[in-house]
Amino acid sequence: MASEHMNKGIWYAIGAYSIWGLFPIYWKWLRDVSALQLLSHRFVWAFLMLSAVIVLARQWTIFAAAARAPRVVGVYFAAAALIAVNWLVYIWAVNAGYVIETSLGYFIVPLVNVLMGVIFLRERLRSWQWVSVGLATTGVLYLTFVYGAVPWIALTLGFTFGVYGLIKKTAPLGSLHGLTLETGILFLPALAYLLYSDTMGQGAFLRIGALPDVLLIGTGLVTTAPLLLFASAAQRIPLSHMGILQYISPTLQFLLGALAYREPFAFTQFIGYCIVWIALIIFAVDGFLGYRAHALASGPNRV
């Protein structure tokens, strides 16, 4: 039974990370819609779908009571601002032809999370974790030299999501209620922008075809589905497993950018990515071994 429970968790995690990794395909289908409109649609439809899930689960009263607390609203306002910047930069970058660089941003997220833990939570790193952080920093600096400019897309995605993760680590609500509140905070501004765009004749919804309309509505589903899969996986499998499986997402993004969309990728860039990948391998192996050692020390039933 325990094995079946874990197997389900692994498949849920694979599903979540695969959906996130294939996101560029979805946004490419909507390349004729501006990034700001896509972001607004994502907030509007995600909030409506998440609200429906909470209502169907008969949790709305609990959610509404928790969401009224000023401190809770403040925490999730900061989270909403960070995820809005992250989503906006990501959507723009994908449709502007920078899928490979977006993958770098999400490759370095685990290492950014480590830095956030050290700086803000006073966590201590093991020796090999310092090695991985140092190598990743070297890789980013090398890529900056190769590009001739700071890889701002990757760094923006990595650090906004890293700080977002830090806020969510200490946030008072669960993942479903938290994301509902985040999208709810920006629901009215997003809806107002879409209505304004429509009155100015610039709105895409109901103007450019039935398929784009369905895809715009579907932004709510592609936002909520992987989140729910991720939450289910996190309840079933160890964090060390989640940490390794999370590289599915940026790997798929990288492959899409390099193979499907034929984005320029010179050998000199490949060297920089290899440095980052080596850092991540060291980080993942060290994390897995650390988890195993802790589990063994805790007793055979914890392994």
CSV table of C-alpha atoms in Angstrom, one decimal, residues 99 128 130 290:
chain,number,residue,atom,x,y,z
A,99,VAL,CA,12.7,29.6,-24.4
A,128,TRP,CA,28.9,20.2,-1.5
A,130,TRP,CA,28.5,25.5,-1.4
A,290,GLY,CA,21.5,13.8,2.9
